[in-house]
Structures are given as structure tokens and as C-alpha cells.
PDB file of C-alpha atoms in Angstrom:
ATOM      1  CA  MET A   1      81.314-201.241  32.350  1.00 88.00           C
ATOM      2  CA  HIS A   2      78.996-201.357  29.352  1.00 95.00           C
ATOM      3  CA  THR A   3      77.541-204.687  28.312  1.00 96.00           C
ATOM      4  CA  ILE A   4      78.700-205.129  24.704  1.00 96.00           C
ATOM      5  CA  ALA A   5      76.096-206.444  22.257  1.00 96.00           C
ATOM      6  CA  ILE A   6      76.571-205.788  18.548  1.00 93.00           C
ATOM      7  CA  PRO A   7      73.492-207.044  16.672  1.00 92.00           C
ATOM      8  CA  ASP A   8      73.850-210.192  14.576  1.00 93.00           C
ATOM      9  CA  TYR A   9      72.477-208.398  11.517  1.00 94.00           C
ATOM     10  CA  VAL A  10      75.363-205.929  11.707  1.00 94.00           C
ATOM     11  CA  LEU A  11      77.920-208.734  11.912  1.00 95.00           C
ATOM     12  CA  GLN A  12      76.264-210.536   8.994  1.00 94.00           C
ATOM     13  CA  ARG A  13      76.257-207.385   6.884  1.00 93.00           C
ATOM     14  CA  VAL A  14      79.919-206.749   7.670  1.00 93.00           C
ATOM     15  CA  VAL A  15      80.947-210.257   6.622  1.00 95.00           C
ATOM     16  CA  GLU A  16      78.922-209.995   3.415  1.00 94.00           C
ATOM     17  CA  ARG A  17      80.605-206.721   2.485  1.00 92.00           C
ATOM     18  CA  ARG A  18      84.222-207.354   3.385  1.00 91.00           C
ATOM     19  CA  GLY A  19      84.501-211.069   4.117  1.00 92.00           C
ATOM     20  CA  LYS A  20      85.481-210.798   7.773  1.00 93.00           C
ATOM     21  CA  VAL A  21      84.665-208.914  10.966  1.00 93.00           C
ATOM     22  CA  ARG A  22      88.159-207.969  12.138  1.00 92.00           C
ATOM     23  CA  LEU A  23      90.058-205.649   9.825  1.00 93.00           C
ATOM     24  CA  PHE A  24      93.316-204.635  11.468  1.00 95.00           C
ATOM     25  CA  GLU A  25      94.909-207.537  13.301  1.00 94.00           C
ATOM     26  CA  ALA A  26      98.438-206.098  13.295  1.00 96.00           C
ATOM     27  CA  LEU A  27      99.044-202.407  13.983  1.00 97.00           C
ATOM     28  CA  ASP A  28     102.327-200.727  13.093  1.00 96.00           C
ATOM     29  CA  PRO A  29     103.127-198.998  16.414  1.00 97.00           C
ATOM     30  CA  ALA A  30     105.257-196.263  14.877  1.00 96.00           C
ATOM     31  CA  ARG A  31     102.341-195.163  12.698  1.00 97.00           C
ATOM     32  CA  THR A  32      99.634-195.572  15.347  1.00 98.00           C
ATOM     33  CA  ALA A  33      98.208-193.062  17.808  1.00 98.00           C
ATOM     34  CA  LEU A  34      95.905-193.697  20.747  1.00 98.00           C
ATOM     35  CA  ILE A  35      93.356-190.865  20.644  1.00 98.00           C
ATOM     36  CA  VAL A  36      91.941-190.355  24.150  1.00 98.00           C
ATOM     37  CA  VAL A  37      88.798-188.298  23.652  1.00 98.00           C
ATOM     38  CA  ASP A  38      87.577-185.948  26.395  1.00 98.00           C
ATOM     39  CA  LEU A  39      88.498-188.004  29.456  1.00 98.00           C
ATOM     40  CA  GLN A  40      88.444-184.833  31.516  1.00 98.00           C
ATOM     41  CA  ASN A  41      87.099-183.999  34.956  1.00 98.00           C
ATOM     42  CA  GLY A  42      84.092-182.225  33.441  1.00 98.00           C
ATOM     43  CA  PHE A  43      82.897-185.534  31.967  1.00 98.00           C
ATOM     44  CA  MET A  44      84.114-187.830  34.719  1.00 98.00           C
ATOM     45  CA  ALA A  45      84.280-186.301  38.184  1.00 98.00           C
ATOM     46  CA  PRO A  46      81.182-186.724  40.384  1.00 97.00           C
ATOM     47  CA  GLY A  47      78.888-183.712  40.274  1.00 95.00           C
ATOM     48  CA  GLN A  48      80.347-182.208  37.118  1.00 95.00           C
ATOM     49  CA  PRO A  49      77.837-180.933  34.532  1.00 93.00           C
ATOM     50  CA  ALA A  50      78.541-183.599  31.893  1.00 95.00           C
ATOM     51  CA  GLU A  51      79.336-186.466  34.277  1.00 97.00           C
ATOM     52  CA  ILE A  52      79.259-189.915  32.660  1.00 97.00           C
ATOM     53  CA  PRO A  53      79.844-192.496  35.417  1.00 97.00           C
ATOM     54  CA  TYR A  54      80.691-195.264  32.947  1.00 97.00           C
ATOM     55  CA  ALA A  55      83.691-193.197  31.826  1.00 98.00           C
ATOM     56  CA  ARG A  56      85.422-193.734  35.163  1.00 98.00           C
ATOM     57  CA  GLU A  57      85.238-197.487  34.637  1.00 98.00           C
ATOM     58  CA  ILE A  58      87.201-197.504  31.377  1.00 98.00           C
ATOM     59  CA  VAL A  59      90.282-195.766  32.811  1.00 98.00           C
ATOM     60  CA  PRO A  60      92.224-199.005  33.516  1.00 98.00           C
ATOM     61  CA  ASN A  61      91.700-200.167  29.921  1.00 98.00           C
ATOM     62  CA  VAL A  62      92.774-196.812  28.498  1.00 98.00           C
ATOM     63  CA  ASN A  63      95.907-196.911  30.632  1.00 98.00           C
ATOM     64  CA  ARG A  64      96.674-200.484  29.535  1.00 98.00           C
ATOM     65  CA  ILE A  65      96.449-199.590  25.852  1.00 98.00           C
ATOM     66  CA  GLY A  66      98.573-196.502  26.378  1.00 98.00           C
ATOM     67  CA  GLN A  67     101.259-198.513  28.149  1.00 98.00           C
ATOM     68  CA  ALA A  68     101.356-201.122  25.377  1.00 98.00           C
ATOM     69  CA  LEU A  69     101.497-198.571  22.572  1.00 98.00           C
ATOM     70  CA  ARG A  70     104.165-196.401  24.189  1.00 98.00           C
ATOM     71  CA  ALA A  71     106.327-199.455  24.878  1.00 97.00           C
ATOM     72  CA  ALA A  72     106.100-200.405  21.194  1.00 96.00           C
ATOM     73  CA  GLY A  73     106.996-196.903  19.996  1.00 96.00           C
ATOM     74  CA  GLY A  74     103.549-195.441  19.383  1.00 97.00           C
ATOM     75  CA  LEU A  75     101.927-192.147  20.342  1.00 98.00           C
ATOM     76  CA  VAL A  76      99.319-191.260  22.981  1.00 98.00           C
ATOM     77  CA  VAL A  77      97.217-188.135  22.407  1.00 98.00           C
ATOM     78  CA  TYR A  78      94.877-186.622  25.000  1.00 98.00           C
ATOM     79  CA  ILE A  79      92.088-184.585  23.424  1.00 98.00           C
ATOM     80  CA  GLN A  80      90.573-181.863  25.610  1.00 98.00           C
ATOM     81  CA  ASN A  81      87.118-180.464  24.956  1.00 98.00           C
ATOM     82  CA  THR A  82      87.555-176.691  25.153  1.00 97.00           C
ATOM     83  CA  ILE A  83      85.009-173.877  25.196  1.00 96.00           C
ATOM     84  CA  THR A  84      86.162-170.320  24.505  1.00 95.00           C
ATOM     85  CA  GLU A  85      84.365-167.125  23.524  1.00 95.00           C
ATOM     86  CA  GLU A  86      85.478-167.837  19.950  1.00 93.00           C
ATOM     87  CA  THR A  87      83.970-171.328  20.126  1.00 93.00           C
ATOM     88  CA  GLN A  88      80.624-169.909  21.225  1.00 93.00           C
ATOM     89  CA  ALA A  89      80.626-167.377  18.391  1.00 95.00           C
ATOM     90  CA  ASP A  90      81.809-169.706  15.619  1.00 94.00           C
ATOM     91  CA  TRP A  91      79.520-172.572  16.703  1.00 94.00           C
ATOM     92  CA  CYS A  92      76.561-170.476  17.749  1.00 94.00           C
ATOM     93  CA  VAL A  93      73.994-172.914  16.323  1.00 94.00           C
ATOM     94  CA  TRP A  94      74.948-175.360  19.065  1.00 93.00           C
ATOM     95  CA  PHE A  95      75.363-172.896  21.907  1.00 93.00           C
ATOM     96  CA  ASP A  96      72.256-170.864  21.073  1.00 93.00           C
ATOM     97  CA  ASN A  97      69.891-173.777  20.466  1.00 95.00           C
ATOM     98  CA  PHE A  98      71.050-176.992  22.114  1.00 93.00           C
ATOM     99  CA  THR A  99      72.137-175.708  25.538  1.00 87.00           C
ATOM    100  CA  LYS A 100      70.166-173.400  27.804  1.00 89.00           C
ATOM    101  CA  GLY A 101      70.172-171.739  31.199  1.00 89.00           C
ATOM    102  CA  ASP A 102      72.188-173.040  34.121  1.00 91.00           C
ATOM    103  CA  PHE A 103      73.392-176.121  32.250  1.00 91.00           C
ATOM    104  CA  LYS A 104      74.821-173.995  29.460  1.00 92.00           C
ATOM    105  CA  GLN A 105      76.709-171.759  31.879  1.00 94.00           C
ATOM    106  CA  ARG A 106      78.042-174.709  33.873  1.00 94.00           C
ATOM    107  CA  MET A 107      79.322-176.353  30.693  1.00 94.00           C
ATOM    108  CA  ILE A 108      81.050-173.171  29.542  1.00 94.00           C
ATOM    109  CA  ALA A 109      82.701-172.770  32.934  1.00 94.00           C
ATOM    110  CA  ALA A 110      83.666-176.445  33.195  1.00 94.00           C
ATOM    111  CA  PHE A 111      85.481-176.581  29.885  1.00 96.00           C
ATOM    112  CA  ALA A 112      87.257-173.238  29.973  1.00 97.00           C
ATOM    113  CA  ARG A 113      91.029-173.453  29.867  1.00 96.00           C
ATOM    114  CA  GLY A 114      92.496-173.730  33.344  1.00 95.00           C
ATOM    115  CA  SER A 115      89.289-174.917  34.998  1.00 97.00           C
ATOM    116  CA  PHE A 116      88.945-178.085  37.055  1.00 97.00           C
ATOM    117  CA  GLY A 117      86.608-179.569  34.464  1.00 98.00           C
ATOM    118  CA  HIS A 118      89.014-178.946  31.591  1.00 98.00           C
ATOM    119  CA  ALA A 119      91.826-180.943  33.206  1.00 98.00           C
ATOM    120  CA  ILE A 120      92.545-184.569  32.308  1.00 98.00           C
ATOM    121  CA  TYR A 121      91.029-186.994  34.847  1.00 98.00           C
ATOM    122  CA  PRO A 122      93.816-187.658  37.374  1.00 98.00           C
ATOM    123  CA  GLU A 123      93.643-191.467  37.303  1.00 98.00           C
ATOM    124  CA  LEU A 124      94.741-191.495  33.674  1.00 98.00           C
ATOM    125  CA  GLU A 125      98.422-192.104  33.055  1.00 98.00           C
ATOM    126  CA  VAL A 126      99.842-189.072  31.270  1.00 98.00           C
ATOM    127  CA  LEU A 127     103.564-189.170  30.478  1.00 97.00           C
ATOM    128  CA  PRO A 128     105.884-186.401  29.253  1.00 95.00           C
ATOM    129  CA  GLY A 129     105.973-187.759  25.686  1.00 95.00           C
ATOM    130  CA  ASP A 130     102.179-187.731  25.323  1.00 98.00           C
ATOM    131  CA  TRP A 131     100.423-184.984  23.418  1.00 98.00           C
ATOM    132  CA  ALA A 132      97.594-182.764  24.628  1.00 97.00           C
ATOM    133  CA  VAL A 133      95.420-181.292  21.873  1.00 98.00           C
ATOM    134  CA  GLU A 134      92.419-179.037  22.415  1.00 98.00           C
ATOM    135  CA  LYS A 135      89.286-179.408  20.292  1.00 98.00           C
ATOM    136  CA  GLN A 136      86.357-177.033  19.976  1.00 97.00           C
ATOM    137  CA  ARG A 137      83.743-179.218  18.268  1.00 97.00           C
ATOM    138  CA  PHE A 138      82.448-182.734  18.943  1.00 97.00           C
ATOM    139  CA  GLY A 139      84.807-184.329  16.436  1.00 98.00           C
ATOM    140  CA  ALA A 140      88.518-183.573  16.530  1.00 98.00           C
ATOM    141  CA  PHE A 141      88.913-183.526  12.727  1.00 97.00           C
ATOM    142  CA  VAL A 142      86.111-181.275  11.539  1.00 95.00           C
ATOM    143  CA  GLU A 143      87.186-177.841  10.275  1.00 92.00           C
ATOM    144  CA  GLY A 144      87.581-175.344  13.094  1.00 92.00           C
ATOM    145  CA  SER A 145      87.940-177.965  15.812  1.00 95.00           C
ATOM    146  CA  SER A 146      91.643-178.665  16.322  1.00 97.00           C
ATOM    147  CA  THR A 147      95.125-178.951  14.850  1.00 97.00           C
ATOM    148  CA  LEU A 148      95.151-182.733  15.312  1.00 98.00           C
ATOM    149  CA  HIS A 149      95.178-183.792  11.652  1.00 98.00           C
ATOM    150  CA  ALA A 150      98.160-181.632  10.726  1.00 97.00           C
ATOM    151  CA  GLN A 151     100.094-182.794  13.778  1.00 97.00           C
ATOM    152  CA  LEU A 152      99.422-186.465  13.070  1.00 98.00           C
ATOM    153  CA  GLN A 153     100.375-186.116   9.424  1.00 97.00           C
ATOM    154  CA  GLU A 154     103.675-184.505  10.365  1.00 97.00           C
ATOM    155  CA  ARG A 155     104.345-187.466  12.667  1.00 96.00           C
ATOM    156  CA  GLY A 156     103.501-189.988   9.912  1.00 97.00           C
ATOM    157  CA  ILE A 157     100.482-191.452  11.720  1.00 98.00           C
ATOM    158  CA  ASP A 158      97.989-193.410   9.609  1.00 98.00           C
ATOM    159  CA  THR A 159      96.189-195.516  12.244  1.00 98.00           C
ATOM    160  CA  LEU A 160      94.078-194.314  15.171  1.00 98.00           C
ATOM    161  CA  ILE A 161      92.863-196.183  18.227  1.00 98.00           C
ATOM    162  CA  ILE A 162      89.811-194.309  19.539  1.00 98.00           C
ATOM    163  CA  VAL A 163      88.902-194.368  23.247  1.00 98.00           C
ATOM    164  CA  GLY A 164      87.072-191.957  25.534  1.00 98.00           C
ATOM    165  CA  THR A 165      83.692-190.371  26.095  1.00 98.00           C
ATOM    166  CA  ALA A 166      81.018-189.966  25.001  1.00 98.00           C
ATOM    167  CA  THR A 167      80.929-193.026  22.765  1.00 98.00           C
ATOM    168  CA  ASN A 168      78.065-191.749  20.628  1.00 98.00           C
ATOM    169  CA  VAL A 169      79.066-188.085  20.450  1.00 98.00           C
ATOM    170  CA  CYS A 170      82.696-186.960  20.422  1.00 98.00           C
ATOM    171  CA  CYS A 171      84.225-190.419  20.021  1.00 98.00           C
ATOM    172  CA  GLU A 172      81.943-191.436  17.169  1.00 98.00           C
ATOM    173  CA  SER A 173      82.281-188.045  15.473  1.00 98.00           C
ATOM    174  CA  THR A 174      86.060-188.247  15.660  1.00 98.00           C
ATOM    175  CA  ALA A 175      86.136-191.834  14.373  1.00 98.00           C
ATOM    176  CA  ARG A 176      83.805-191.184  11.430  1.00 98.00           C
ATOM    177  CA  ASP A 177      85.743-188.147  10.215  1.00 98.00           C
ATOM    178  CA  ALA A 178      89.081-189.876  10.733  1.00 98.00           C
ATOM    179  CA  MET A 179      88.146-192.753   8.433  1.00 98.00           C
ATOM    180  CA  MET A 180      86.933-190.329   5.776  1.00 97.00           C
ATOM    181  CA  MET A 181      90.299-188.557   6.035  1.00 97.00           C
ATOM    182  CA  ASN A 182      91.929-191.917   5.230  1.00 98.00           C
ATOM    183  CA  TYR A 183      93.020-193.066   8.676  1.00 98.00           C
ATOM    184  CA  LYS A 184      92.638-196.681   9.718  1.00 98.00           C
ATOM    185  CA  VAL A 185      90.323-196.538  12.711  1.00 98.00           C
ATOM    186  CA  VAL A 186      90.139-198.995  15.596  1.00 98.00           C
ATOM    187  CA  PHE A 187      87.296-198.208  18.004  1.00 98.00           C
ATOM    188  CA  VAL A 188      87.708-199.912  21.388  1.00 98.00           C
ATOM    189  CA  SER A 189      84.497-201.517  22.635  1.00 98.00           C
ATOM    190  CA  ASP A 190      85.434-201.562  26.321  1.00 98.00           C
ATOM    191  CA  ALA A 191      87.421-198.321  26.439  1.00 98.00           C
ATOM    192  CA  ASN A 192      84.670-195.974  25.281  1.00 98.00           C
ATOM    193  CA  ALA A 193      81.763-194.900  27.453  1.00 98.00           C
ATOM    194  CA  CYS A 194      78.466-193.042  27.309  1.00 97.00           C
ATOM    195  CA  ARG A 195      75.244-192.927  29.316  1.00 97.00           C
ATOM    196  CA  THR A 196      73.517-196.171  28.320  1.00 97.00           C
ATOM    197  CA  ASP A 197      74.340-199.561  26.843  1.00 97.00           C
ATOM    198  CA  GLU A 198      71.856-198.928  24.040  1.00 97.00           C
ATOM    199  CA  GLU A 199      73.611-195.765  22.856  1.00 97.00           C
ATOM    200  CA  HIS A 200      77.032-197.362  23.249  1.00 98.00           C
ATOM    201  CA  ASN A 201      76.147-200.449  21.228  1.00 97.00           C
ATOM    202  CA  ALA A 202      74.434-198.432  18.510  1.00 97.00           C
ATOM    203  CA  THR A 203      77.700-196.622  17.915  1.00 98.00           C
ATOM    204  CA  LEU A 204      79.710-199.852  17.909  1.00 98.00           C
ATOM    205  CA  GLY A 205      77.402-201.179  15.203  1.00 97.00           C
ATOM    206  CA  ASN A 206      77.703-198.002  13.137  1.00 96.00           C
ATOM    207  CA  ILE A 207      81.482-197.932  13.357  1.00 97.00           C
ATOM    208  CA  LEU A 208      81.905-201.624  12.585  1.00 97.00           C
ATOM    209  CA  ALA A 209      79.559-201.504   9.608  1.00 95.00           C
ATOM    210  CA  LEU A 210      81.058-198.535   7.815  1.00 95.00           C
ATOM    211  CA  PHE A 211      83.808-196.601   9.565  1.00 97.00           C
ATOM    212  CA  GLY A 212      86.376-198.848  11.201  1.00 96.00           C
ATOM    213  CA  ASP A 213      87.277-201.883  13.213  1.00 97.00           C
ATOM    214  CA  VAL A 214      85.786-202.584  16.640  1.00 98.00           C
ATOM    215  CA  GLN A 215      88.082-204.401  19.036  1.00 98.00           C
ATOM    216  CA  SER A 216      88.295-205.045  22.766  1.00 98.00           C
ATOM    217  CA  THR A 217      91.189-203.777  24.865  1.00 98.00           C
ATOM    218  CA  ASP A 218      92.798-207.224  24.846  1.00 98.00           C
ATOM    219  CA  GLU A 219      92.446-207.467  21.061  1.00 97.00           C
ATOM    220  CA  VAL A 220      93.982-204.025  20.539  1.00 98.00           C
ATOM    221  CA  ILE A 221      96.965-204.842  22.739  1.00 98.00           C
ATOM    222  CA  ALA A 222      97.432-208.098  20.819  1.00 97.00           C
ATOM    223  CA  ALA A 223      97.291-206.195  17.515  1.00 97.00           C
ATOM    224  CA  ILE A 224      99.961-203.772  18.751  1.00 97.00           C
ATOM    225  CA  GLY A 225     102.130-206.731  19.724  1.00 94.00           C
ATOM    226  CA  ALA A 226     101.557-208.417  16.371  1.00 89.00           C
ATOM    227  CA  GLY A 227     102.552-205.275  14.516  1.00 85.00           C
ATOM    228  CA  ALA A 228     105.712-204.914  16.576  1.00 80.00           C
ATOM    229  CA  THR A 229     106.597-208.547  15.868  1.00 79.00           C
ATOM    230  CA  VAL A 230     106.172-208.057  12.125  1.00 68.00           C
ATOM    231  CA  LEU A 231     108.493-205.057  12.192  1.00 64.00           C
ATOM    232  CA  GLN A 232     111.131-206.925  14.182  1.00 68.00           C
ATOM    233  CA  ALA A 233     111.014-209.829  11.751  1.00 70.00           C
ATOM    234  CA  ALA A 234     111.535-207.471   8.821  1.00 65.00           C
ATOM    235  CA  GLU A 235     114.654-205.892  10.314  1.00 64.00           C
TER     236      GLU A 235
END
């Protein structure tokens, strides 16, 4: 598991700007979705081309949050990184310049629909009511990536809990765009994973400073419970 260390200067800046570190201490479950980003075999199984070992360690926390949110009436969404011929053509700047040779071909094969790498990692708890949404860019909300925004809007979702891998790539990209599309964003410090603590913590600082709330798994579950309690009291 990553060692969490958000710099003091980030915390100080956050307090100066908004008066407190924690933003969302009670989450309305009915309007909240857990967005599970790219926790697929291609990023998690040993020997896969984009393997991130830390990602295997966050699975229990992801499952715990999912259980709490479902029980309170919320939504769990599994995002699947997907590479098609259309993706390669429409996003040719990435595929032609940032990936080469054997690695490029292994990535394309791993994240093709129906492949072992494309499948959700088997230790994750996936229930019949959960959604599976494919994305074809790093972030799930950027134009051309997925249908996620329209689906969430139809469901009345305004709050997103972001977990998955890689912290500093697809998870951060999804979180940044989500906030700018007017979602409340909660980024889970111990349910995201990337290759190093330094990269992980840099993203936590960025998100906390400008794009959302950063909470631990325990804090998120408590916020779901607090939101459920508020709703019950209002009935």
C-alpha cells in the first residue's frame, strides 16, 4: 500500500483558500457513484503489460466502499480501458508517439474487448446492479472517451468517489474533468494506486488543492453513513 504524505504547504494553502481541509463530510448515497477506474487484469495481473502491483493491494478497500455505498442506495461503476481500431485512429497522437514496438502491440492486445487484460480483476466484487462503462482515453469524461457523463446525469448523480489505477493518469484525469463538469469529487487516498509513492502523493496534493476532496477509505465510508443518516432524519 502507498505511504500517504500530502505536503504541509498543500494543506496550508487549502485551509487558506477554503477554510478547511475536508469538504464533503456527508455524501447523499442516492446521488453518489463509486467510479472504479481501470481495475482490470491488464493493469493488475502479474506479467501483464501495464502491471501496477500496488493496484492489487487496494482491492479490499475498493470492495469495502462498494459494499457501503450499495447498502445505502448508491451506484458502483466499473470503468474499462478499451483500445479499438477507432481509438487508435482518433487518438493517433498518443498511439503514434507515446507507445512503440512490442509494448504498443501488447497494450493493444491486452485492452481489446474480450481479452484477458480487458476483464475486471476477479478479486473485485461486481454485482448485477453495478455498471460497466468502457472508456477510450485516459479520462472518462473527455470528449470521445465514454458515455459516462450522460449516463450519470440520467441517474441524477452529482457526487463521484474516485478509486482505481493509475492514480496519476486515468484516475487523476477523470477526477479533474469531473470537477470541471460540476461533480463533487472525492478521491480516495488508499484506494488509488500507481507505480511510486512520489507520483501517488503528487496527485493527492493536486486533487486536494484544486479539484476535490481527498479522503481515506474509512473517511469515505463514514461520509456515506453520515449522508444516509441525514436523509433518514429528514423523512
